[in-house]
Amino acid sequence: MATATIERLIGKSIKRREDPRFITGRGTYVDDVKLPGTTHAVFVRSPHAHARIKKIDTTAAAKHPGVVAIFTGKDMTGVNSLPCGWLLPDLKVPPHMPLASDAARYVGDPVAVVIAETEDAALDAADKVKVTWDVLPAVSATDKADARTSAQIHEVAPSNVAFKWQIGDAGAVDTAFRNAARVVKKKIVNQRLVANPMEPRACLARYDAATGDLTLWVTSQNPHVHRLLMAAFVLGIPEQKVRVIAPDVGGAFGSKIFLYNEETICSWATRQIKRPVRWTSTRREAFQTDAHGRDHVTEAEMGFAADGKIVGLRVKTIANMGAYLSTFAPAVPTYLYATLLNGVYTIPAIHAHVTGVFTNTTPVDAYRGAGRPEAAYLLERMIEAGAAALKMDTVEIRRKNFIPKFDNGFQTQVALNYDSGNYAAAFDKLLRMLDYRKARSDQEAARKQGRFLGIGFSTYIEACSIAPSKVVGSLGAQAGLYESGKVRVHPTGGVTVYTGSHSHGQGHETTFSQLVADELGIPMEQIEIVHGDTGAIPFGMGTYGSRSASVGGTALLMSLNKIKEKGKKIAAHLLEASPGDIEYANGQFQVKGFPGKAVPFGQVALTAYVPHKYPEGLEPGLEETSFYDPSNFCFPFGAHACVVEVDRDTGQVKVLRYLAVDDVGNVMNPMIVDGMVHGGIAQGVGQALLEGAVYDKDGQLVTGSLMDYCMPRADNLPVLKVDMTKTASPSNPLGIKGCGEAGAIAAPVAVINAITDAIGSEDLAMPATAQTVWQALQKANNRREAA
Amino acid sequence: MYAFTQHRPATVRQAASLLAKQEEAKLLAGGHTLIPTMKLRLAGPKHLIDLSKVEGLTGIEMRGRSLIVGAMTPHVEVQTSPVVKENFPALAELAGKIGDPAVRHRGTIGGSIANNDPNADYPAAALGLGATIITNKRRIPADEFFKGLFETALEPDEIITKVQFPKVNKAAYVKFPNPASRYALVGVFVSKRGSEIRVAVTGAGANGVFRVSAFEQALKKRFGVKSLEGLSVPADGMASDIHGSAEYRAHLIGVLARRAVAAAG
Ligand SMILES: Cc1cc2nc3c(=O)[nH]c(=O)nc-3n(C[C@H](O)[C@H](O)[C@H](O)COP(=O)(O)OP(=O)(O)OC[C@H]3O[C@@H](n4cnc5c(N)ncnc54)[C@H](O)[C@@H]3O)c2cc1C
């Protein structure tokens, strides 16, 4: 029998198997699913940021040709509030009804749904729904929400405070600051962002009156979570009667984790009218109703010893929750933000206080990085301010403060225990790639010609493999996030994998196939990956928080090991050997030391399904399921650098160079990791230079379309130079840390630090548009002239 | 989008009579402004008069010392035309900076000028080169054509057929794009034709495209960057929005005008 070693695929840049169908336009997205008799839903939304609903008159609309049904909140009896899935102590949880019936609390808040034969008929009829509003005062600004004069948004939340939460040791920080050589203080704003995935949200709900089954196709990152929250918590339908399918999903970045009003309403409505109901968001609706990200206003203080060592950090953050608590909203500025404030530095004392506030704006929830970009931004702006105050080089001050290399555990001041890290190594590699000394001399030379160049750095740490149940449980969370993986071996040796992870751009069909191919020694063509269908996969938690490879991959690995163990028993029987003497290599089970005495994988599979010659007492079939709950988070880290040129006349910033060294632990597919990092950096540069959701004081969303909200485009970026260091994570057997969010975490502050370096002014807010930079230059000039 | 009836006339005369006869009718050129507004239900014309099959509305040629561009000529043809590149390089460059390739293949010079978006590029060229807008009824000098935000001298049943640009000695356009829309946050077109100097500004004015006479007079004395030193445009009368304050826009006009003069040589 041939025993040629099969080439390992893990660690190789295998081209993505899913791409041919995507790039030839043959993916199946929710909007591509066509069912006979489908009706179309259009939502009547509030044009006001805050208004009491006095009356909704649907008479004229109901008479419009083609209208099938119109529902308001009053019709949705027996339906509960959309749940908040992550509770904090003393969290104020106001009701969030799918259709608001007492008052609308942000522009876009849905108050009625018009269902018609065609989308046009629904749109025309929706124009005829007359809502009588009693407009109330509104508040949109994060740092004004709890002012005495502000609008009161929910009865349960006096002064619009959703929660007050803290972590760390306030006393220790006080003491540290008393003994510090310098304490720098800064107001730091992390502006509100809109995720803007290419595919807008969409749903199609079908109730089968014959069986009582409900099927929901929805743009979701986690179909089981969608099903659990919607069926059990809101609509009160038994879960076994509901199937949620998230087919191809065109990007999400967090915004498709959450249970939204629209799919809930369509799922309820299809049961009323007994016909399928479809809704696909317009881009305008996406701006108004997809959960937004970030939106922190922070007062931060960092204390330094004379030699540049950090002695303490004090943080007071106000986090904008928007009008209601979205599914995971309270977790983001607490467990995913404040627990990361130790960064990659030795900080002996930390205290963070976070106030979550309600405003008359779109709800805010997790967006790529979720909390961790805010933490990285804060730390890296503060250390930069420290360098300026102490007149130290920004490289030197970072080097001085890195946590030294460790392999298995570092206890932070803010609850988390890091897995493994070698922060200085990543930074040093970055400096070599950049050629720091040359970059500084180029900067000086350019300055002599009147050109303003700037060099900026950032380092970051990320908590991935979200979320080990025990760890987050001990922090007060009422949920934990494991993952499932089922491996079904077919009688002829083909394999179908059913994963609870969900791919909406990540490339799981490729990376998971690589893992299976290596473990079983079979070609990728023999492997199919199924995801996104509660009717097919075991209960799964889905994809976000850079968790698929580390958590979903490990669950899969566990099942593969079980398959191999069972296969050994079958092979032993066939080979008349003892199971303990069987090993699995290169796609065959063989007797240790006798490679000639072997049976191929396919034969073992067939035997499992045609068990004439079979071990006594062993179940037929070859199919295994595993659930993996990680023991700890994984902590990827890295260092990024950016070189910019600022046009001193216009303030325009051009990113000349961008370099990154990320340590995401072991790597399954370097090309896919690079792609993830590239996309993340693009989004991070977007936050630094271009993006920002703006509300006016009345709560109108001024940046309501792509004409006003600026997404990064290819020509905003230079050719990116990315590299890695590899520090395996001890938290999971694959040694993977996670790469999905790294770029978006590290990039904003690298860019901003580069700009402040170029213009010699510390005062700069994101997005650093040309006007913002020009104004900062003017201010710096005026200060210089005054001095 | 609201329902509408589409008409496809073959001649300018037919188009004009449809436009006069039908209530709530609109001309459709490249549709890159009109169709998006209809999709958002911000416009709901009952009749669309499609100019794409009307004869004689496309084409680019030099006639004597003037360039004639048919109203239905898409931006990409102006951008790539050897005739334009040779005689009006600044105009070819301007056309190449409008939107993206899809926009440049559909959008037309007639549609852009008729629409008179305060951030559009062509109005700056028309005013900055002293063009003449030729319609089915008359010839309108650019100086009298652009009346305000999205407002022009066109009468309800008037159709732009051609735009005529007189040849100049020097010209350049410098555009500072709005990063989101990539329309002009501010754009400055300068030209020199004998002793006639034009400095036309798009994007900045609260009332649309306009000329900066102070800059023109200074450049008339000597066409050079130095002539503009110390000169500025007051923030009064400038547009102000989240993308740029009136003060910033006024400042950019000075910067871009100097760059345009330098580029014009
Ligand atoms: C994504 C995008 C980016 C863009 N970027 C830019 C940019 O950077 N710079 C820029 O300048 N423009 C930009 N545009 C606008 C583009 O140049 C359009 O082509 C232009 O605004 C209108 O031309 P159109 O042929 O598409 O006209 P249409 O949309 O068909 O018509 C516009 C208006 O003009 C009227 N009209 C059309 N033709 C005539 C005629 N011959 N006589 C009288 N009235 C007429 C129509 O009735 C309508 O009211 C952009 C557009 C898009 C969609």
PDB file of N, CA and C in Angstrom, chain A residues 167-169 335 337-351 379 403 406 409-420 423 461-463 471 475 632-633 635:
ATOM      1  N   ILE A 167     -14.133  48.942  37.566  1.00  0.00           N
ATOM      2  CA  ILE A 167     -13.196  47.832  37.712  1.00  0.00           C
ATOM      3  C   ILE A 167     -11.851  48.414  38.130  1.00  0.00           C
ATOM      4  N   GLY A 168     -11.084  47.636  38.868  1.00  0.00           N
ATOM      5  CA  GLY A 168      -9.748  48.076  39.257  1.00  0.00           C
ATOM      6  C   GLY A 168      -9.718  48.617  40.675  1.00  0.00           C
ATOM      7  N   ASP A 169      -8.611  49.250  41.007  1.00  0.00           N
ATOM      8  CA  ASP A 169      -8.367  49.676  42.379  1.00  0.00           C
ATOM      9  C   ASP A 169      -8.152  51.190  42.411  1.00  0.00           C
ATOM     10  N   TYR A 335     -16.882  44.691  29.782  1.00  0.00           N
ATOM     11  CA  TYR A 335     -16.032  43.495  29.708  1.00  0.00           C
ATOM     12  C   TYR A 335     -15.083  43.487  28.522  1.00  0.00           C
ATOM     13  N   TYR A 337     -13.922  46.298  27.022  1.00  0.00           N
ATOM     14  CA  TYR A 337     -13.164  47.561  26.944  1.00  0.00           C
ATOM     15  C   TYR A 337     -12.289  47.742  28.176  1.00  0.00           C
ATOM     16  N   ALA A 338     -12.967  47.882  29.324  1.00  0.00           N
ATOM     17  CA  ALA A 338     -12.216  48.239  30.527  1.00  0.00           C
ATOM     18  C   ALA A 338     -11.265  47.123  30.962  1.00  0.00           C
ATOM     19  N   THR A 339     -11.603  45.887  30.633  1.00  0.00           N
ATOM     20  CA  THR A 339     -10.720  44.777  31.011  1.00  0.00           C
ATOM     21  C   THR A 339      -9.482  44.706  30.112  1.00  0.00           C
ATOM     22  N   LEU A 340      -9.441  45.548  29.099  1.00  0.00           N
ATOM     23  CA  LEU A 340      -8.281  45.543  28.197  1.00  0.00           C
ATOM     24  C   LEU A 340      -7.370  46.736  28.448  1.00  0.00           C
ATOM     25  N   LEU A 341      -7.671  47.500  29.500  1.00  0.00           N
ATOM     26  CA  LEU A 341      -6.937  48.748  29.715  1.00  0.00           C
ATOM     27  C   LEU A 341      -5.532  48.532  30.272  1.00  0.00           C
ATOM     28  N   ASN A 342      -5.174  47.288  30.515  1.00  0.00           N
ATOM     29  CA  ASN A 342      -3.790  47.009  30.898  1.00  0.00           C
ATOM     30  C   ASN A 342      -2.874  46.984  29.668  1.00  0.00           C
ATOM     31  N   GLY A 343      -3.509  46.813  28.493  1.00  0.00           N
ATOM     32  CA  GLY A 343      -2.733  46.815  27.249  1.00  0.00           C
ATOM     33  C   GLY A 343      -1.577  45.836  27.290  1.00  0.00           C
ATOM     34  N   VAL A 344      -0.480  46.209  26.652  1.00  0.00           N
ATOM     35  CA  VAL A 344       0.697  45.341  26.636  1.00  0.00           C
ATOM     36  C   VAL A 344       1.752  45.877  27.605  1.00  0.00           C
ATOM     37  N   TYR A 345       1.297  46.731  28.513  1.00  0.00           N
ATOM     38  CA  TYR A 345       2.238  47.422  29.397  1.00  0.00           C
ATOM     39  C   TYR A 345       2.097  46.978  30.845  1.00  0.00           C
ATOM     40  N   THR A 346       3.164  47.120  31.571  1.00  0.00           N
ATOM     41  CA  THR A 346       3.110  46.917  33.008  1.00  0.00           C
ATOM     42  C   THR A 346       2.531  48.190  33.618  1.00  0.00           C
ATOM     43  N   ILE A 347       1.298  48.095  34.077  1.00  0.00           N
ATOM     44  CA  ILE A 347       0.663  49.253  34.719  1.00  0.00           C
ATOM     45  C   ILE A 347       0.254  48.805  36.114  1.00  0.00           C
ATOM     46  N   PRO A 348       0.958  49.276  37.108  1.00  0.00           N
ATOM     47  CA  PRO A 348       0.735  48.713  38.446  1.00  0.00           C
ATOM     48  C   PRO A 348      -0.625  49.046  39.063  1.00  0.00           C
ATOM     49  N   ALA A 349      -1.261  50.121  38.634  1.00  0.00           N
ATOM     50  CA  ALA A 349      -2.552  50.483  39.238  1.00  0.00           C
ATOM     51  C   ALA A 349      -3.486  51.017  38.164  1.00  0.00           C
ATOM     52  N   ILE A 350      -4.675  50.453  38.126  1.00  0.00           N
ATOM     53  CA  ILE A 350      -5.648  50.890  37.117  1.00  0.00           C
ATOM     54  C   ILE A 350      -7.013  51.003  37.766  1.00  0.00           C
ATOM     55  N   HIS A 351      -7.734  52.041  37.411  1.00  0.00           N
ATOM     56  CA  HIS A 351      -9.141  52.091  37.789  1.00  0.00           C
ATOM     57  C   HIS A 351      -9.935  52.674  36.633  1.00  0.00           C
ATOM     58  N   LEU A 379      -5.032  54.014  25.409  1.00  0.00           N
ATOM     59  CA  LEU A 379      -3.696  53.759  25.943  1.00  0.00           C
ATOM     60  C   LEU A 379      -2.616  54.396  25.068  1.00  0.00           C
ATOM     61  N   ILE A 403       5.244  44.559  29.033  1.00  0.00           N
ATOM     62  CA  ILE A 403       5.263  43.394  29.915  1.00  0.00           C
ATOM     63  C   ILE A 403       6.307  42.442  29.330  1.00  0.00           C
ATOM     64  N   PHE A 406       6.245  36.196  28.321  1.00  0.00           N
ATOM     65  CA  PHE A 406       5.749  35.136  29.217  1.00  0.00           C
ATOM     66  C   PHE A 406       5.028  34.096  28.375  1.00  0.00           C
ATOM     67  N   GLY A 409       0.506  32.791  31.161  1.00  0.00           N
ATOM     68  CA  GLY A 409      -0.247  33.516  32.161  1.00  0.00           C
ATOM     69  C   GLY A 409       0.406  34.787  32.665  1.00  0.00           C
ATOM     70  N   PHE A 410      -0.327  35.882  32.547  1.00  0.00           N
ATOM     71  CA  PHE A 410       0.055  37.154  33.165  1.00  0.00           C
ATOM     72  C   PHE A 410      -1.214  37.769  33.723  1.00  0.00           C
ATOM     73  N   GLN A 411      -1.232  37.991  35.038  1.00  0.00           N
ATOM     74  CA  GLN A 411      -2.430  38.534  35.673  1.00  0.00           C
ATOM     75  C   GLN A 411      -2.434  40.056  35.537  1.00  0.00           C
ATOM     76  N   THR A 412      -3.478  40.596  34.899  1.00  0.00           N
ATOM     77  CA  THR A 412      -3.568  42.049  34.743  1.00  0.00           C
ATOM     78  C   THR A 412      -4.231  42.667  35.964  1.00  0.00           C
ATOM     79  N   GLN A 413      -4.272  43.981  35.986  1.00  0.00           N
ATOM     80  CA  GLN A 413      -4.928  44.715  37.064  1.00  0.00           C
ATOM     81  C   GLN A 413      -6.433  44.807  36.849  1.00  0.00           C
ATOM     82  N   VAL A 414      -6.880  44.328  35.700  1.00  0.00           N
ATOM     83  CA  VAL A 414      -8.301  44.479  35.367  1.00  0.00           C
ATOM     84  C   VAL A 414      -8.899  43.119  34.989  1.00  0.00           C
ATOM     85  N   ALA A 415      -8.722  42.169  35.892  1.00  0.00           N
ATOM     86  CA  ALA A 415      -9.401  40.874  35.889  1.00  0.00           C
ATOM     87  C   ALA A 415      -8.835  39.826  34.943  1.00  0.00           C
ATOM     88  N   LEU A 416      -8.417  40.217  33.751  1.00  0.00           N
ATOM     89  CA  LEU A 416      -8.033  39.179  32.799  1.00  0.00           C
ATOM     90  C   LEU A 416      -6.667  38.583  33.110  1.00  0.00           C
ATOM     91  N   ASN A 417      -6.495  37.361  32.641  1.00  0.00           N
ATOM     92  CA  ASN A 417      -5.214  36.686  32.735  1.00  0.00           C
ATOM     93  C   ASN A 417      -4.752  36.379  31.316  1.00  0.00           C
ATOM     94  N   TYR A 418      -3.736  37.126  30.861  1.00  0.00           N
ATOM     95  CA  TYR A 418      -3.257  36.945  29.479  1.00  0.00           C
ATOM     96  C   TYR A 418      -2.675  35.545  29.302  1.00  0.00           C
ATOM     97  N   ASP A 419      -2.797  35.008  28.089  1.00  0.00           N
ATOM     98  CA  ASP A 419      -2.322  33.647  27.843  1.00  0.00           C
ATOM     99  C   ASP A 419      -0.816  33.567  27.625  1.00  0.00           C
ATOM    100  N   SER A 420      -0.321  34.271  26.625  1.00  0.00           N
ATOM    101  CA  SER A 420       1.110  34.256  26.322  1.00  0.00           C
ATOM    102  C   SER A 420       1.422  35.533  25.567  1.00  0.00           C
ATOM    103  N   TYR A 423       5.681  40.976  23.617  1.00  0.00           N
ATOM    104  CA  TYR A 423       5.292  42.245  23.009  1.00  0.00           C
ATOM    105  C   TYR A 423       6.462  43.008  22.412  1.00  0.00           C
ATOM    106  N   ILE A 461      -3.551  44.931  22.462  1.00  0.00           N
ATOM    107  CA  ILE A 461      -3.847  43.570  22.885  1.00  0.00           C
ATOM    108  C   ILE A 461      -5.339  43.371  22.690  1.00  0.00           C
ATOM    109  N   GLU A 462      -5.702  42.161  22.412  1.00  0.00           N
ATOM    110  CA  GLU A 462      -7.081  41.873  22.075  1.00  0.00           C
ATOM    111  C   GLU A 462      -7.478  40.650  22.887  1.00  0.00           C
ATOM    112  N   ALA A 463      -8.720  40.591  23.347  1.00  0.00           N
ATOM    113  CA  ALA A 463      -9.197  39.362  23.984  1.00  0.00           C
ATOM    114  C   ALA A 463     -10.084  38.658  22.982  1.00  0.00           C
ATOM    115  N   VAL A 471     -14.882  32.186  32.981  1.00  0.00           N
ATOM    116  CA  VAL A 471     -14.220  33.476  33.197  1.00  0.00           C
ATOM    117  C   VAL A 471     -15.248  34.602  33.182  1.00  0.00           C
ATOM    118  N   LEU A 475     -17.079  37.236  36.084  1.00  0.00           N
ATOM    119  CA  LEU A 475     -17.107  38.692  35.952  1.00  0.00           C
ATOM    120  C   LEU A 475     -18.535  39.233  35.973  1.00  0.00           C
ATOM    121  N   ASN A 632      -9.928  29.915  28.666  1.00  0.00           N
ATOM    122  CA  ASN A 632      -9.548  31.323  28.832  1.00  0.00           C
ATOM    123  C   ASN A 632      -9.715  32.006  27.485  1.00  0.00           C
ATOM    124  N   PHE A 633      -9.683  33.335  27.508  1.00  0.00           N
ATOM    125  CA  PHE A 633      -9.592  34.064  26.249  1.00  0.00           C
ATOM    126  C   PHE A 633      -8.234  33.775  25.612  1.00  0.00           C
ATOM    127  N   PHE A 635      -5.170  35.981  23.598  1.00  0.00           N
ATOM    128  CA  PHE A 635      -4.797  37.395  23.561  1.00  0.00           C
ATOM    129  C   PHE A 635      -3.815  37.702  22.434  1.00  0.00           C
TER     130      PHE A 635
END
